[in-house]
PDB file of C-alpha atoms in Angstrom:
ATOM      1  CA  UNK A1372      -2.383  -5.169 -12.897  1.00 60.00           C
ATOM      2  CA  UNK A1373      -4.870  -3.219 -15.037  1.00 62.00           C
ATOM      3  CA  UNK A1374      -6.132  -6.408 -16.688  1.00 70.00           C
ATOM      4  CA  UNK A1375      -6.596  -8.035 -13.298  1.00 69.00           C
ATOM      5  CA  UNK A1376      -8.593  -5.050 -11.983  1.00 60.00           C
ATOM      6  CA  UNK A1377     -10.776  -5.043 -15.102  1.00 61.00           C
ATOM      7  CA  UNK A1378     -11.406  -8.794 -14.779  1.00 62.00           C
ATOM      8  CA  UNK A1379     -12.423  -8.416 -11.117  1.00 60.00           C
ATOM      9  CA  UNK A1380     -14.796  -5.567 -12.033  1.00 55.00           C
ATOM     10  CA  UNK A1381     -16.359  -7.601 -14.856  1.00 57.00           C
ATOM     11  CA  UNK A1382     -16.867 -10.666 -12.647  1.00 56.00           C
ATOM     12  CA  UNK A1383     -18.371  -8.504  -9.904  1.00 54.00           C
ATOM     13  CA  UNK A1384     -20.785  -6.876 -12.360  1.00 50.00           C
ATOM     14  CA  UNK A1385     -21.898 -10.272 -13.701  1.00 50.00           C
ATOM     15  CA  UNK A1386     -22.454 -11.818 -10.269  1.00 51.00           C
ATOM     16  CA  UNK A1387     -24.943  -9.272  -9.071  1.00 46.00           C
ATOM     17  CA  UNK A1388     -25.323  -5.800 -10.538  1.00 45.00           C
ATOM     18  CA  UNK A1389     -26.284  -3.578  -7.632  1.00 45.00           C
ATOM     19  CA  UNK A1390     -26.638   0.201  -7.912  1.00 45.00           C
ATOM     20  CA  UNK A1391     -23.829   1.657  -5.833  1.00 49.00           C
ATOM     21  CA  UNK A1392     -21.320   4.485  -5.737  1.00 56.00           C
ATOM     22  CA  UNK A1393     -17.542   4.358  -5.699  1.00 63.00           C
ATOM     23  CA  UNK A1394     -15.554   6.750  -3.567  1.00 84.00           C
ATOM     24  CA  UNK A1395     -12.284   8.606  -3.757  1.00 89.00           C
ATOM     25  CA  UNK A1396      -9.989   7.597  -0.908  1.00 91.00           C
ATOM     26  CA  UNK A1397      -6.977   9.439   0.461  1.00 94.00           C
ATOM     27  CA  UNK A1398      -4.911   9.589   3.587  1.00 95.00           C
ATOM     28  CA  UNK A1399      -1.602   9.812   5.376  1.00 96.00           C
ATOM     29  CA  UNK A1400       0.304   7.245   7.388  1.00 96.00           C
ATOM     30  CA  UNK A1401       3.391   6.550   9.408  1.00 95.00           C
ATOM     31  CA  UNK A1402       5.514   3.580   8.384  1.00 94.00           C
ATOM     32  CA  UNK A1403       8.220   1.383   9.834  1.00 91.00           C
ATOM     33  CA  UNK A1404      10.509  -0.605   7.526  1.00 85.00           C
ATOM     34  CA  UNK A1405      11.789  -3.331   9.813  1.00 80.00           C
ATOM     35  CA  UNK A1406      14.588  -4.953   7.812  1.00 69.00           C
ATOM     36  CA  UNK A1407      16.365  -2.057   6.082  1.00 62.00           C
ATOM     37  CA  UNK A1408      19.218  -0.621   8.170  1.00 62.00           C
ATOM     38  CA  UNK A1409      17.994  -2.428  11.284  1.00 68.00           C
ATOM     39  CA  UNK A1410      14.669  -0.591  11.041  1.00 80.00           C
ATOM     40  CA  UNK A1411      13.744   2.901   9.879  1.00 85.00           C
ATOM     41  CA  UNK A1412      10.706   5.147  10.238  1.00 90.00           C
ATOM     42  CA  UNK A1413       8.932   7.057   7.516  1.00 91.00           C
ATOM     43  CA  UNK A1414       5.837   8.967   6.467  1.00 95.00           C
ATOM     44  CA  UNK A1415       3.658   8.582   3.419  1.00 96.00           C
ATOM     45  CA  UNK A1416       0.453   9.338   1.571  1.00 96.00           C
ATOM     46  CA  UNK A1417      -2.022   7.160  -0.267  1.00 96.00           C
ATOM     47  CA  UNK A1418      -4.798   7.855  -2.786  1.00 95.00           C
ATOM     48  CA  UNK A1419      -7.203   5.594  -4.596  1.00 94.00           C
ATOM     49  CA  UNK A1420     -10.685   4.631  -5.657  1.00 92.00           C
ATOM     50  CA  UNK A1421     -12.963   2.400  -3.608  1.00 88.00           C
ATOM     51  CA  UNK A1422     -15.417   0.123  -5.412  1.00 81.00           C
ATOM     52  CA  UNK A1423     -17.926  -0.996  -2.758  1.00 74.00           C
ATOM     53  CA  UNK A1424     -19.698  -3.333  -5.196  1.00 73.00           C
ATOM     54  CA  UNK A1425     -16.904  -5.923  -4.918  1.00 80.00           C
ATOM     55  CA  UNK A1426     -15.573  -4.539  -2.157  1.00 84.00           C
ATOM     56  CA  UNK A1427     -12.255  -3.579  -3.699  1.00 89.00           C
ATOM     57  CA  UNK A1428      -9.995  -0.558  -3.443  1.00 92.00           C
ATOM     58  CA  UNK A1429      -7.306   0.324  -5.994  1.00 93.00           C
ATOM     59  CA  UNK A1430      -4.587   2.613  -4.620  1.00 96.00           C
ATOM     60  CA  UNK A1431      -1.223   4.263  -5.174  1.00 96.00           C
ATOM     61  CA  UNK A1432       1.036   5.153  -2.237  1.00 96.00           C
ATOM     62  CA  UNK A1433       4.352   6.872  -1.672  1.00 94.00           C
ATOM     63  CA  UNK A1434       6.615   6.676   1.395  1.00 93.00           C
ATOM     64  CA  UNK A1435       9.731   8.570   2.454  1.00 91.00           C
ATOM     65  CA  UNK A1436      11.862   6.791   5.063  1.00 88.00           C
ATOM     66  CA  UNK A1437      14.609   8.332   7.186  1.00 82.00           C
ATOM     67  CA  UNK A1438      17.473   5.789   7.519  1.00 80.00           C
ATOM     68  CA  UNK A1439      20.127   6.205  10.195  1.00 77.00           C
ATOM     69  CA  UNK A1440      22.966   6.777   7.710  1.00 76.00           C
ATOM     70  CA  UNK A1441      23.784  10.482   7.265  1.00 77.00           C
ATOM     71  CA  UNK A1442      22.230  12.013   4.155  1.00 77.00           C
ATOM     72  CA  UNK A1443      20.577   8.744   3.067  1.00 80.00           C
ATOM     73  CA  UNK A1444      17.122   8.659   1.577  1.00 82.00           C
ATOM     74  CA  UNK A1445      14.951   5.587   1.140  1.00 83.00           C
ATOM     75  CA  UNK A1446      11.854   6.226  -0.942  1.00 87.00           C
ATOM     76  CA  UNK A1447       9.128   3.806  -1.864  1.00 88.00           C
ATOM     77  CA  UNK A1448       6.114   3.671  -4.144  1.00 92.00           C
ATOM     78  CA  UNK A1449       3.425   1.064  -4.457  1.00 95.00           C
ATOM     79  CA  UNK A1450       0.441   0.353  -6.652  1.00 96.00           C
ATOM     80  CA  UNK A1451      -1.983  -2.244  -5.426  1.00 96.00           C
ATOM     81  CA  UNK A1452      -5.406  -3.391  -4.351  1.00 96.00           C
ATOM     82  CA  UNK A1453      -7.153  -3.968  -1.034  1.00 94.00           C
ATOM     83  CA  UNK A1454      -9.850  -6.618  -0.884  1.00 93.00           C
ATOM     84  CA  UNK A1455     -12.140  -6.517   2.145  1.00 91.00           C
ATOM     85  CA  UNK A1456     -12.368 -10.006   3.628  1.00 92.00           C
ATOM     86  CA  UNK A1457     -15.410  -9.486   5.879  1.00 87.00           C
ATOM     87  CA  UNK A1458     -17.346  -6.246   5.233  1.00 79.00           C
ATOM     88  CA  UNK A1459     -18.464  -5.451   8.786  1.00 83.00           C
ATOM     89  CA  UNK A1460     -20.064  -2.079   9.586  1.00 80.00           C
ATOM     90  CA  UNK A1461     -17.230  -0.630  11.700  1.00 87.00           C
ATOM     91  CA  UNK A1462     -14.211  -2.954  11.442  1.00 92.00           C
ATOM     92  CA  UNK A1463     -13.107  -4.147   8.007  1.00 90.00           C
ATOM     93  CA  UNK A1464     -10.248  -6.659   7.798  1.00 95.00           C
ATOM     94  CA  UNK A1465      -8.591  -6.767   4.381  1.00 96.00           C
ATOM     95  CA  UNK A1466      -5.812  -8.357   2.380  1.00 97.00           C
ATOM     96  CA  UNK A1467      -3.606  -6.297   0.104  1.00 97.00           C
ATOM     97  CA  UNK A1468      -1.185  -7.053  -2.698  1.00 97.00           C
ATOM     98  CA  UNK A1469       0.459  -5.298  -5.600  1.00 96.00           C
ATOM     99  CA  UNK A1470       3.704  -3.917  -7.006  1.00 95.00           C
ATOM    100  CA  UNK A1471       6.334  -1.966  -5.047  1.00 92.00           C
ATOM    101  CA  UNK A1472       9.390   0.093  -6.002  1.00 89.00           C
ATOM    102  CA  UNK A1473      12.204   1.188  -3.667  1.00 84.00           C
ATOM    103  CA  UNK A1474      15.009   3.699  -4.203  1.00 82.00           C
ATOM    104  CA  UNK A1475      17.945   4.155  -1.802  1.00 78.00           C
ATOM    105  CA  UNK A1476      20.402   7.021  -2.149  1.00 80.00           C
ATOM    106  CA  UNK A1477      23.548   7.308  -0.013  1.00 76.00           C
ATOM    107  CA  UNK A1478      25.530  10.425  -1.031  1.00 75.00           C
ATOM    108  CA  UNK A1479      28.502   9.569   1.208  1.00 73.00           C
ATOM    109  CA  UNK A1480      29.326   6.478  -0.863  1.00 70.00           C
ATOM    110  CA  UNK A1481      27.596   7.407  -4.149  1.00 68.00           C
ATOM    111  CA  UNK A1482      25.453   4.320  -3.618  1.00 65.00           C
ATOM    112  CA  UNK A1483      22.134   4.336  -5.432  1.00 72.00           C
ATOM    113  CA  UNK A1484      19.957   1.232  -5.320  1.00 73.00           C
ATOM    114  CA  UNK A1485      16.745   0.788  -7.250  1.00 75.00           C
ATOM    115  CA  UNK A1486      14.670  -2.286  -6.527  1.00 79.00           C
ATOM    116  CA  UNK A1487      11.197  -3.445  -7.427  1.00 84.00           C
ATOM    117  CA  UNK A1488       8.995  -6.410  -6.704  1.00 87.00           C
ATOM    118  CA  UNK A1489       5.689  -7.516  -5.273  1.00 91.00           C
ATOM    119  CA  UNK A1490       4.111  -7.063  -1.866  1.00 94.00           C
ATOM    120  CA  UNK A1491       1.409  -8.888   0.077  1.00 96.00           C
ATOM    121  CA  UNK A1492      -0.083  -8.215   3.469  1.00 97.00           C
ATOM    122  CA  UNK A1493      -3.121  -7.807   5.681  1.00 97.00           C
ATOM    123  CA  UNK A1494      -4.692  -4.964   7.589  1.00 97.00           C
ATOM    124  CA  UNK A1495      -7.657  -3.650   9.512  1.00 95.00           C
ATOM    125  CA  UNK A1496      -9.679  -0.473   8.909  1.00 93.00           C
ATOM    126  CA  UNK A1497     -11.833   0.980  11.676  1.00 93.00           C
ATOM    127  CA  UNK A1498     -14.540   3.368  10.482  1.00 88.00           C
ATOM    128  CA  UNK A1499     -15.175   6.407  12.671  1.00 87.00           C
ATOM    129  CA  UNK A1500     -17.504   9.343  11.938  1.00 83.00           C
ATOM    130  CA  UNK A1501     -15.907  11.247   9.042  1.00 80.00           C
ATOM    131  CA  UNK A1502     -12.684   9.223   8.735  1.00 89.00           C
ATOM    132  CA  UNK A1503     -11.064   5.830   9.198  1.00 91.00           C
ATOM    133  CA  UNK A1504      -7.951   4.644  10.976  1.00 96.00           C
ATOM    134  CA  UNK A1505      -6.009   1.679   9.661  1.00 96.00           C
ATOM    135  CA  UNK A1506      -3.099  -0.575  10.535  1.00 97.00           C
ATOM    136  CA  UNK A1507      -1.377  -2.852   8.043  1.00 96.00           C
ATOM    137  CA  UNK A1508       1.555  -5.222   7.817  1.00 96.00           C
ATOM    138  CA  UNK A1509       3.084  -6.258   4.502  1.00 94.00           C
ATOM    139  CA  UNK A1510       6.125  -8.054   3.185  1.00 91.00           C
ATOM    140  CA  UNK A1511       7.856  -6.713   0.090  1.00 88.00           C
ATOM    141  CA  UNK A1512       9.295  -9.457  -2.091  1.00 85.00           C
ATOM    142  CA  UNK A1513      11.876  -7.396  -3.940  1.00 80.00           C
ATOM    143  CA  UNK A1514      14.139  -8.710  -6.662  1.00 73.00           C
ATOM    144  CA  UNK A1515      17.519  -9.612  -5.259  1.00 60.00           C
ATOM    145  CA  UNK A1516      20.682  -8.637  -7.114  1.00 59.00           C
ATOM    146  CA  UNK A1517      24.193  -9.099  -5.685  1.00 55.00           C
ATOM    147  CA  UNK A1518      24.846  -6.327  -3.169  1.00 55.00           C
ATOM    148  CA  UNK A1519      21.293  -5.030  -3.499  1.00 56.00           C
ATOM    149  CA  UNK A1520      18.639  -6.313  -1.152  1.00 57.00           C
ATOM    150  CA  UNK A1521      15.713  -4.136  -0.129  1.00 62.00           C
ATOM    151  CA  UNK A1522      13.343  -6.964   0.873  1.00 72.00           C
ATOM    152  CA  UNK A1523      11.569  -5.979   4.050  1.00 81.00           C
ATOM    153  CA  UNK A1524       8.625  -6.125   6.413  1.00 88.00           C
ATOM    154  CA  UNK A1525       6.763  -2.836   6.456  1.00 90.00           C
ATOM    155  CA  UNK A1526       4.228  -1.780   9.070  1.00 93.00           C
ATOM    156  CA  UNK A1527       1.898   1.131   8.318  1.00 95.00           C
ATOM    157  CA  UNK A1528      -0.740   2.952  10.379  1.00 97.00           C
ATOM    158  CA  UNK A1529      -2.662   6.089   9.540  1.00 97.00           C
ATOM    159  CA  UNK A1530      -5.840   7.982   8.784  1.00 96.00           C
ATOM    160  CA  UNK A1531      -7.991   7.696   5.634  1.00 93.00           C
ATOM    161  CA  UNK A1532     -10.908   9.761   4.359  1.00 91.00           C
ATOM    162  CA  UNK A1533     -13.509   8.959   1.710  1.00 85.00           C
ATOM    163  CA  UNK A1534     -15.191  11.521  -0.535  1.00 83.00           C
ATOM    164  CA  UNK A1535     -18.469  11.456  -2.397  1.00 74.00           C
ATOM    165  CA  UNK A1536     -19.956   9.028  -4.797  1.00 68.00           C
ATOM    166  CA  UNK A1537     -18.649   8.187  -8.216  1.00 59.00           C
ATOM    167  CA  UNK A1538     -21.428   6.603 -10.265  1.00 55.00           C
ATOM    168  CA  UNK A1539     -20.588   3.050 -11.258  1.00 48.00           C
TER     169      UNK A1539
END
């Protein structure tokens, strides 16, 4: 993933070096995992760096879901990129992809599942004065082992903020 990000930055710099500033990005979101346990809700946070030169955003996110089974916890982490498809002034559609990890703990049956894989999806950011709202849908292509299947559609919506300029 790091090599890919570096290659994209290098290609972007060679195409047209433009003086610009990157930004720190952070926010919170609500999530809905549609396939696990017949659907479960969760909350999460995301942080990253936006590189408006390309326009690319590199991010890390964490989500805590609340499954219907008693005492269960489903946690997820992801590391990925968002690439703006059409950089419009207010609405910015994007595609996203990266790596995802899921961890399910069920204390009633001592069941602990760890799964990892890739995700891909699309979303829309709407810029408002001082913050942005976003909605995103993604599918997580998790590895499938016998008795362990955490593949799922995940829907996310939330609020993001951007801070200051990082010289590029």
